[in-house]
Amino acid sequence: MSGRLEGLEPSKVFHFFEEICSIPHGSYHVDEISGYLEDFAIKRKLRYVRDKENNVIIYRDASKGYEDRPVTILQGHMDMVAVNDDPEIDMDVTPVDVCHDDEYIYARGSSLGGDDGIAVAYMLAILDDDSIQAPAIEAVFTTNEEVGMDGAIALDPGLLRGKRLINLDSEEEGIFIAGCAGGIKMRAGMELELSELAAVENESCIKVSVSGLLGGHSGEMIIKNRANAIKICGRLSYDICGRFDVRFVDIKGGTKSNAIADKAEFEILVNGGDISVLKSVIAEVEHEIKNEYRQKDDDIKIIVEESNLGERAVFSGSSLKKLASFIMAMPDGVQAMCGWTEGLPLTSLNVGIIERKGNMVYTYHELRSQMGSSLRALKKSVTTVADAFGAVCENSSEYPEWEYRESSPLRDEMCRVYREMYSAEPKIEVIHAGLECGILAQKIDGFDAVSIGPDILDIHTTKEKLSIKSTERVWKYLLKVLSA
Ligand SMILES: [Zn+2]
């Protein structure tokens, strides 16, 4: 496989992109790509560092006449979300089957890794060409961004002189990202009380399932106020506990803390004689919920059916009452909006998973904020609510925000070059999701950054595609910025 992208412009960028595609580089499998970057530097006698997280930094001296300009850091991540259609294919050892049509580059049967391979290709093309006019460059290739930003977290800031950073991990041309949210993943655990009795005669096991919700990424989509299936289960079980004598069997829902739960279900034991009334109570709540989410989440389905208790343990009705109250009381969704940017949440949280393990129920929450102080306050709220119901909270991971700065000489400069090239204004955006810039902002004093990139559609899916024309425009723009 070579020469698939030959003839496309910018040729050097696509040459390196194709080389990267030939090396499997899904998250956690970055040894080989990191070694490739190291070899690249050795062959060209460029100074470099490869650290124990496999991050690579390659240094390029200033061009003649650019010695006095501020050092510029270029940055992107070398790992990709490797997904494919065919479960037989092992992406850890299989190269990306890259191809193109008139408009786009894509991969047959898998994700492409344009996120963030295009950043790697841009940086290599710059490092490879001495004729490109630029200040001193520190090209930073980080690892495992897609699975918790481990590389950026471990990066030693002592290896960098620059304070100006162009991050190349954005997917929409013409949008300059100038700030991102910080976040905390939290887990709350509540103990259930076992019920002495097994199922008694006359008791039936009932399963209530909530499905058909839109869900979505809890950073990007939280602003839409969509329904959360776990919250709906909390509300249904709260109403049931208030009306019937029930016992508790099981609950589960959601798949990721950073995804709005699109389905969830719980099981209870209820007196056989109560089933038809219980069904009508649930139908009533379903009607209310559908009405509340009208035109936001139109396919919510709540199904009540008999299930089989089998040999499973049974928990007390008061355990369910406590759990339902906890879910009801726990804040969820957008908590505050920013005053300085229209339409941007300041602080939000999402319950993404609920699961029972033995006699414990765990809920997983993703908290986000554009400001550290507001994030810390929200964390206190979550802990306080959990405490009130005897649940114990733990943090699993935490990443800092990149706070929007009013004053940014780099951004001003990049806007000026953009205006000159396109006679248009770029759109400055702050996002309610995490970026490596947040971590780097904490490490580098006087951090001044902008995140850009060419158009990439459907990242993290097998439909991912990279616009050829946009790649070329962003390349020319980047060169203009460096030589400005
Ligand atoms: Zn990325």
XYZ file of C-alpha atoms and ligand atoms in Angstrom:
485
model
C 0.000 0.000 0.000
C 1.672 3.165 -1.111
C 1.050 6.041 -3.408
C -2.683 5.976 -2.734
C -2.659 9.699 -1.991
C -0.091 10.582 -4.637
C -1.002 13.562 -6.775
C -2.974 15.243 -4.001
C -1.879 18.628 -2.741
C -0.184 19.502 -0.453
C 1.866 16.532 -1.537
C 4.253 16.403 1.412
C 1.450 16.566 3.951
C -0.384 13.706 2.250
C 2.835 11.757 1.865
C 3.360 11.785 5.618
C -0.317 11.187 6.270
C -0.144 8.029 4.192
C 2.969 6.884 6.042
C 1.160 7.309 9.345
C -1.798 5.315 7.998
C 0.537 2.386 7.348
C 1.408 2.205 11.073
C -1.412 0.975 13.344
C -1.756 3.665 16.014
C -4.922 3.273 18.025
C -4.808 4.625 21.588
C -2.581 2.534 23.898
C -0.754 1.182 20.798
C 1.575 4.077 20.234
C 5.016 2.464 20.557
C 5.468 2.022 16.850
C 4.251 5.444 15.766
C 6.304 7.049 18.508
C 9.343 5.126 17.211
C 8.577 6.297 13.687
C 8.626 9.930 14.865
C 11.898 9.332 16.684
C 13.430 7.860 13.504
C 12.165 10.825 11.533
C 14.087 13.183 13.841
C 17.237 11.033 13.851
C 17.345 10.803 10.032
C 17.083 14.564 9.713
C 19.489 15.272 12.582
C 16.799 17.226 14.429
C 17.020 17.546 18.176
C 14.228 15.561 19.839
C 13.001 13.999 23.073
C 10.952 10.831 23.463
C 9.656 10.419 27.017
C 8.422 7.385 28.900
C 4.795 8.050 27.883
C 6.018 7.912 24.260
C 5.400 11.625 23.748
C 7.802 13.005 21.160
C 9.019 16.592 20.895
C 11.024 17.589 17.816
C 12.789 20.944 17.705
C 13.414 23.045 14.604
C 15.604 26.148 14.696
C 14.365 29.549 13.606
C 14.736 30.432 9.943
C 17.140 33.210 9.098
C 15.595 36.496 10.133
C 13.166 34.802 12.535
C 15.564 34.345 15.433
C 13.905 37.054 17.508
C 10.364 35.819 17.032
C 8.655 33.986 19.887
C 9.167 30.215 19.836
C 6.029 28.530 18.485
C 4.756 25.214 19.791
C 2.806 23.117 17.311
C 0.862 20.328 18.938
C -1.330 17.358 18.119
C -1.876 13.802 19.348
C -0.456 10.748 17.604
C -3.076 8.233 18.766
C -6.431 7.686 17.045
C -9.771 6.140 17.914
C -9.413 2.889 15.966
C -12.839 1.466 15.136
C -13.853 -0.765 12.261
C -16.864 -2.454 10.728
C -15.389 -5.924 10.667
C -14.797 -7.378 14.141
C -12.429 -9.923 12.547
C -9.952 -7.179 11.759
C -7.554 -6.346 14.574
C -6.793 -2.647 14.339
C -3.801 -3.085 16.634
C -1.926 -4.787 13.820
C -3.796 -3.765 10.663
C -2.908 -0.541 8.828
C -5.623 1.928 7.888
C -6.804 1.138 4.353
C -6.646 4.736 3.142
C -8.227 5.947 -0.104
C -9.867 9.039 -1.540
C -12.472 10.401 -3.893
C -12.574 13.874 -5.435
C -13.365 15.577 -2.163
C -12.380 13.433 0.777
C -9.822 11.060 2.197
C -11.318 8.160 4.101
C -10.501 4.600 5.140
C -12.156 1.448 3.859
C -13.953 -0.259 6.736
C -12.450 1.724 9.595
C -11.953 5.138 11.121
C -9.325 7.189 9.268
C -7.433 8.813 12.120
C -7.529 12.229 10.467
C -8.134 13.082 14.131
C -5.347 13.689 14.783
C -3.066 12.217 12.090
C -3.450 15.364 10.036
C -1.721 17.326 12.814
C 1.150 14.836 12.781
C 1.396 15.115 8.980
C 1.368 18.930 9.044
C 4.093 19.014 11.673
C 6.305 16.499 9.862
C 5.895 18.371 6.570
C 7.058 21.574 8.295
C 9.975 19.881 10.054
C 11.014 18.252 6.784
C 11.267 21.425 4.732
C 14.027 23.934 5.498
C 12.647 26.387 2.981
C 9.582 27.046 5.158
C 10.024 30.396 6.890
C 9.227 30.093 10.576
C 10.338 31.012 14.079
C 11.894 28.302 16.241
C 9.409 25.452 16.448
C 8.754 22.898 19.143
C 6.607 20.182 17.576
C 4.823 18.258 20.315
C 3.292 14.857 19.510
C 1.332 13.566 22.479
C -0.039 10.088 23.196
C -3.337 8.608 24.332
C -5.339 11.822 24.071
C -8.456 9.882 23.196
C -8.375 7.809 26.375
C -7.708 10.388 29.079
C -4.927 12.624 27.700
C -2.246 10.599 29.496
C 0.540 11.912 27.279
C -0.245 15.589 27.855
C -0.623 14.967 31.592
C 2.837 13.396 31.783
C 4.557 15.931 29.522
C 7.459 17.714 31.195
C 7.016 21.463 30.606
C 10.733 21.905 31.243
C 11.260 20.551 27.721
C 9.495 23.544 26.202
C 10.638 27.130 25.841
C 7.627 28.358 23.883
C 4.493 29.910 25.350
C 2.605 30.343 22.097
C 0.903 27.154 21.043
C -1.052 26.223 17.950
C -3.032 23.089 18.689
C -4.025 21.202 15.524
C -6.806 19.045 16.929
C -9.937 20.892 15.798
C -12.244 19.672 13.071
C -13.844 22.725 11.593
C -11.993 25.100 9.324
C -12.587 28.758 10.082
C -13.276 28.151 13.755
C -10.590 29.134 16.233
C -11.010 27.450 19.571
C -9.842 29.705 22.368
C -10.878 27.895 25.519
C -12.178 24.570 26.777
C -13.843 23.105 29.826
C -12.217 21.269 32.681
C -13.832 18.150 34.064
C -14.071 15.631 36.867
C -15.332 12.084 36.618
C -17.034 11.013 39.845
C -18.540 7.793 41.060
C -21.076 7.550 43.870
C -21.655 4.200 45.575
C -24.729 3.385 47.655
C -25.167 0.255 49.709
C -28.450 -1.651 49.431
C -30.165 -3.498 52.223
C -30.842 -7.142 51.485
C -34.399 -8.265 51.983
C -34.840 -11.273 54.245
C -37.499 -12.873 52.179
C -37.108 -14.338 48.744
C -40.041 -13.764 46.421
C -43.276 -14.677 48.104
C -46.225 -16.204 46.405
C -48.291 -13.648 44.652
C -45.275 -11.377 44.015
C -44.200 -10.756 40.422
C -40.934 -9.501 39.026
C -41.493 -6.482 36.798
C -39.000 -4.813 34.518
C -39.406 -1.151 33.551
C -37.241 -0.113 30.583
C -36.656 3.376 29.267
C -35.312 3.638 25.717
C -35.447 5.576 22.459
C -33.678 8.663 23.827
C -31.322 10.707 21.664
C -28.475 10.724 24.206
C -25.288 12.318 22.842
C -21.928 13.597 24.070
C -22.319 15.150 27.482
C -20.078 18.116 26.632
C -21.414 19.098 23.266
C -25.045 18.093 23.708
C -25.768 18.964 27.336
C -26.970 22.393 26.161
C -29.869 20.693 24.356
C -31.507 19.603 27.626
C -32.252 16.151 26.332
C -33.778 13.475 28.512
C -31.522 11.198 30.544
C -32.785 7.615 30.930
C -31.219 7.214 34.391
C -32.980 10.317 35.667
C -36.260 9.001 34.230
C -35.750 5.686 36.045
C -35.193 7.647 39.258
C -38.421 9.547 38.755
C -40.457 6.446 37.896
C -39.142 4.417 40.802
C -39.703 7.360 43.180
C -43.355 7.531 42.147
C -43.720 3.758 42.392
C -42.240 3.672 45.915
C -44.708 6.316 47.009
C -47.723 4.333 45.791
C -46.967 0.623 46.141
C -45.366 -1.818 48.458
C -42.448 -2.988 46.312
C -39.058 -4.558 46.745
C -35.986 -3.899 44.649
C -34.124 -6.296 42.351
C -31.866 -4.525 39.894
C -31.009 -1.386 37.949
C -28.690 -0.610 35.041
C -28.290 2.022 32.368
C -25.918 4.018 30.164
C -22.500 3.051 28.830
C -20.134 5.974 29.400
C -20.003 8.752 31.956
C -19.549 11.283 29.157
C -22.614 10.195 27.195
C -26.151 11.225 28.116
C -27.757 7.892 29.096
C -30.047 6.884 26.230
C -31.430 3.787 27.904
C -31.828 2.355 31.385
C -34.002 -0.172 33.188
C -34.880 -1.345 36.665
C -36.607 -4.385 38.132
C -38.835 -4.648 41.158
C -40.982 -7.177 42.936
C -44.577 -6.135 43.228
C -47.775 -7.690 44.479
C -49.567 -9.410 41.600
C -52.776 -7.564 42.382
C -51.051 -4.172 41.941
C -49.653 -4.724 38.452
C -52.429 -3.160 36.428
C -52.563 -0.022 38.615
C -48.765 0.159 38.531
C -48.867 0.055 34.757
C -51.348 2.889 34.642
C -49.240 4.989 37.056
C -46.217 4.463 34.825
C -48.246 5.312 31.735
C -49.280 8.557 33.395
C -45.672 9.534 34.175
C -44.658 8.493 30.663
C -47.274 10.836 29.278
C -45.933 13.710 31.417
C -42.340 13.047 30.444
C -43.104 12.828 26.736
C -44.937 16.091 26.981
C -42.035 17.746 28.805
C -39.522 16.581 26.196
C -41.732 17.345 23.221
C -39.615 18.367 20.207
C -36.426 17.678 22.144
C -36.557 13.934 22.557
C -39.574 12.620 20.677
C -39.117 8.848 20.777
C -38.939 8.136 24.488
C -40.397 4.696 25.185
C -41.213 3.214 28.558
C -41.995 -0.473 28.559
C -43.320 -2.446 31.518
C -43.072 -6.227 31.291
C -42.890 -9.255 33.526
C -39.391 -10.675 33.990
C -37.908 -13.604 35.809
C -36.360 -13.182 39.264
C -34.569 -16.510 39.088
C -32.018 -16.969 41.869
C -31.261 -13.294 42.227
C -31.069 -11.475 45.555
C -33.875 -9.147 46.565
C -33.352 -5.784 48.267
C -35.676 -3.863 50.538
C -38.252 -1.386 49.316
C -36.625 1.288 51.495
C -33.350 0.745 49.583
C -35.163 1.525 46.365
C -36.796 4.556 47.943
C -33.410 5.844 49.061
C -31.837 5.207 45.650
C -34.734 6.840 43.799
C -34.565 9.892 46.090
C -30.821 10.126 45.537
C -31.227 10.080 41.749
C -34.014 12.653 41.967
C -32.009 14.978 44.248
C -28.724 14.761 42.332
C -28.302 17.772 40.018
C -27.952 16.928 36.342
C -27.657 18.842 33.068
C -26.663 22.488 32.603
C -26.226 24.219 35.973
C -25.154 27.664 34.809
C -24.543 29.521 31.550
C -21.550 31.770 30.796
C -22.131 35.475 30.981
C -19.416 36.303 28.455
C -20.250 33.933 25.599
C -23.765 33.533 24.277
C -24.990 29.942 24.350
C -22.048 28.434 26.234
C -22.700 26.426 29.402
C -20.480 27.520 32.279
C -21.022 24.393 34.336
C -22.836 21.126 33.741
C -22.920 17.531 34.816
C -24.235 14.283 33.443
C -25.065 10.961 35.006
C -23.909 8.539 32.331
C -23.929 5.097 33.964
C -25.825 3.335 36.719
C -24.977 -0.213 37.684
C -25.520 -2.663 40.524
C -22.662 -4.853 41.692
C -23.607 -7.184 44.514
C -25.302 -5.060 47.135
C -23.907 -1.781 45.833
C -25.344 0.595 43.239
C -22.908 2.931 41.513
C -23.644 6.065 39.515
C -21.018 7.709 37.293
C -21.100 11.454 36.783
C -19.140 13.696 34.423
C -18.795 17.254 35.732
C -17.613 20.081 33.475
C -16.913 23.764 33.767
C -15.172 26.573 31.937
C -13.904 27.742 35.351
C -12.049 25.768 37.980
C -13.817 27.489 40.884
C -17.260 26.627 39.544
C -16.188 23.032 38.897
C -14.965 22.680 42.480
C -18.243 24.097 43.793
C -20.213 21.611 41.708
C -18.080 18.776 43.034
C -19.064 19.855 46.554
C -22.743 19.785 45.560
C -22.450 16.247 44.224
C -20.596 15.078 47.319
C -23.111 16.769 49.611
C -26.102 15.173 47.896
C -24.403 11.772 47.995
C -23.568 12.243 51.693
C -27.172 13.067 52.506
C -28.216 9.663 51.170
C -25.332 7.727 52.691
C -23.555 7.264 49.344
C -19.790 7.567 49.043
C -18.173 9.620 46.264
C -14.839 9.003 44.591
C -13.011 10.899 41.849
C -11.635 8.807 39.054
C -10.036 11.471 36.909
C -9.764 15.197 36.669
C -8.575 17.520 33.914
C -8.193 21.277 34.034
C -9.932 23.913 31.950
C -8.298 26.234 29.461
C -9.885 29.469 30.469
C -10.660 31.931 27.711
C -8.302 34.900 27.834
C -9.409 38.327 26.691
C -5.867 39.180 25.710
C -4.138 36.800 23.300
C -1.435 38.187 21.001
C -1.292 34.856 19.121
C -5.031 34.870 18.487
C -4.895 38.509 17.326
C -2.074 37.645 14.944
C -3.864 34.568 13.603
C -7.068 36.555 13.093
C -5.145 39.220 11.186
C -3.583 36.636 8.846
C -6.966 34.966 8.382
C -8.599 38.267 7.433
C -5.841 38.989 4.927
C -6.157 35.585 3.281
C -9.919 35.149 3.259
C -11.340 38.658 3.718
C -13.486 37.134 6.434
C -13.512 36.884 10.195
C -12.730 33.539 11.791
C -15.213 32.395 14.387
C -13.764 32.347 17.900
C -15.259 29.601 20.025
C -14.917 28.277 23.522
C -16.074 24.681 23.906
C -17.757 22.866 26.767
C -15.499 19.821 26.451
C -11.930 18.910 27.288
C -8.824 19.485 25.138
C -5.151 18.858 25.820
C -4.764 22.662 25.852
C -6.357 22.653 29.316
C -3.559 20.489 30.665
C -0.873 22.453 28.842
C -2.348 25.759 30.032
C -1.702 24.669 33.636
C 1.886 23.724 32.840
C 3.044 26.681 30.768
C 3.254 30.133 32.355
C 1.874 32.791 30.044
C 0.217 30.140 27.860
C -1.238 31.689 24.695
C -2.959 29.255 22.366
C -5.425 28.727 19.554
C -6.732 25.396 18.303
C -7.444 24.972 14.579
C -7.703 22.227 11.976
C -9.158 21.268 8.596
C -12.686 19.934 8.126
C -13.005 16.345 9.326
C -16.456 14.761 9.396
C -17.740 11.954 11.629
C -14.583 11.523 13.681
C -14.296 8.408 15.870
C -16.531 6.461 13.429
C -15.939 4.353 10.333
C -17.482 7.193 8.304
C -14.693 9.594 9.217
C -13.494 11.659 6.267
C -10.993 14.434 5.792
C -11.588 17.218 3.278
C -8.734 17.473 0.770
C -9.350 21.121 -0.151
C -9.723 22.140 3.467
C -6.466 20.370 4.344
C -4.753 22.409 1.641
C -6.259 25.714 2.759
C -5.366 25.162 6.412
C -1.824 24.175 5.357
C -1.362 27.414 3.403
C -2.846 29.357 6.279
C -0.542 27.699 8.795
C 2.495 28.544 6.685
C 1.325 32.163 6.472
C 0.929 32.335 10.237
C 4.421 30.913 10.778
C 6.033 33.262 8.298
C 4.077 36.348 9.417
Zn -8.389 14.537 18.529
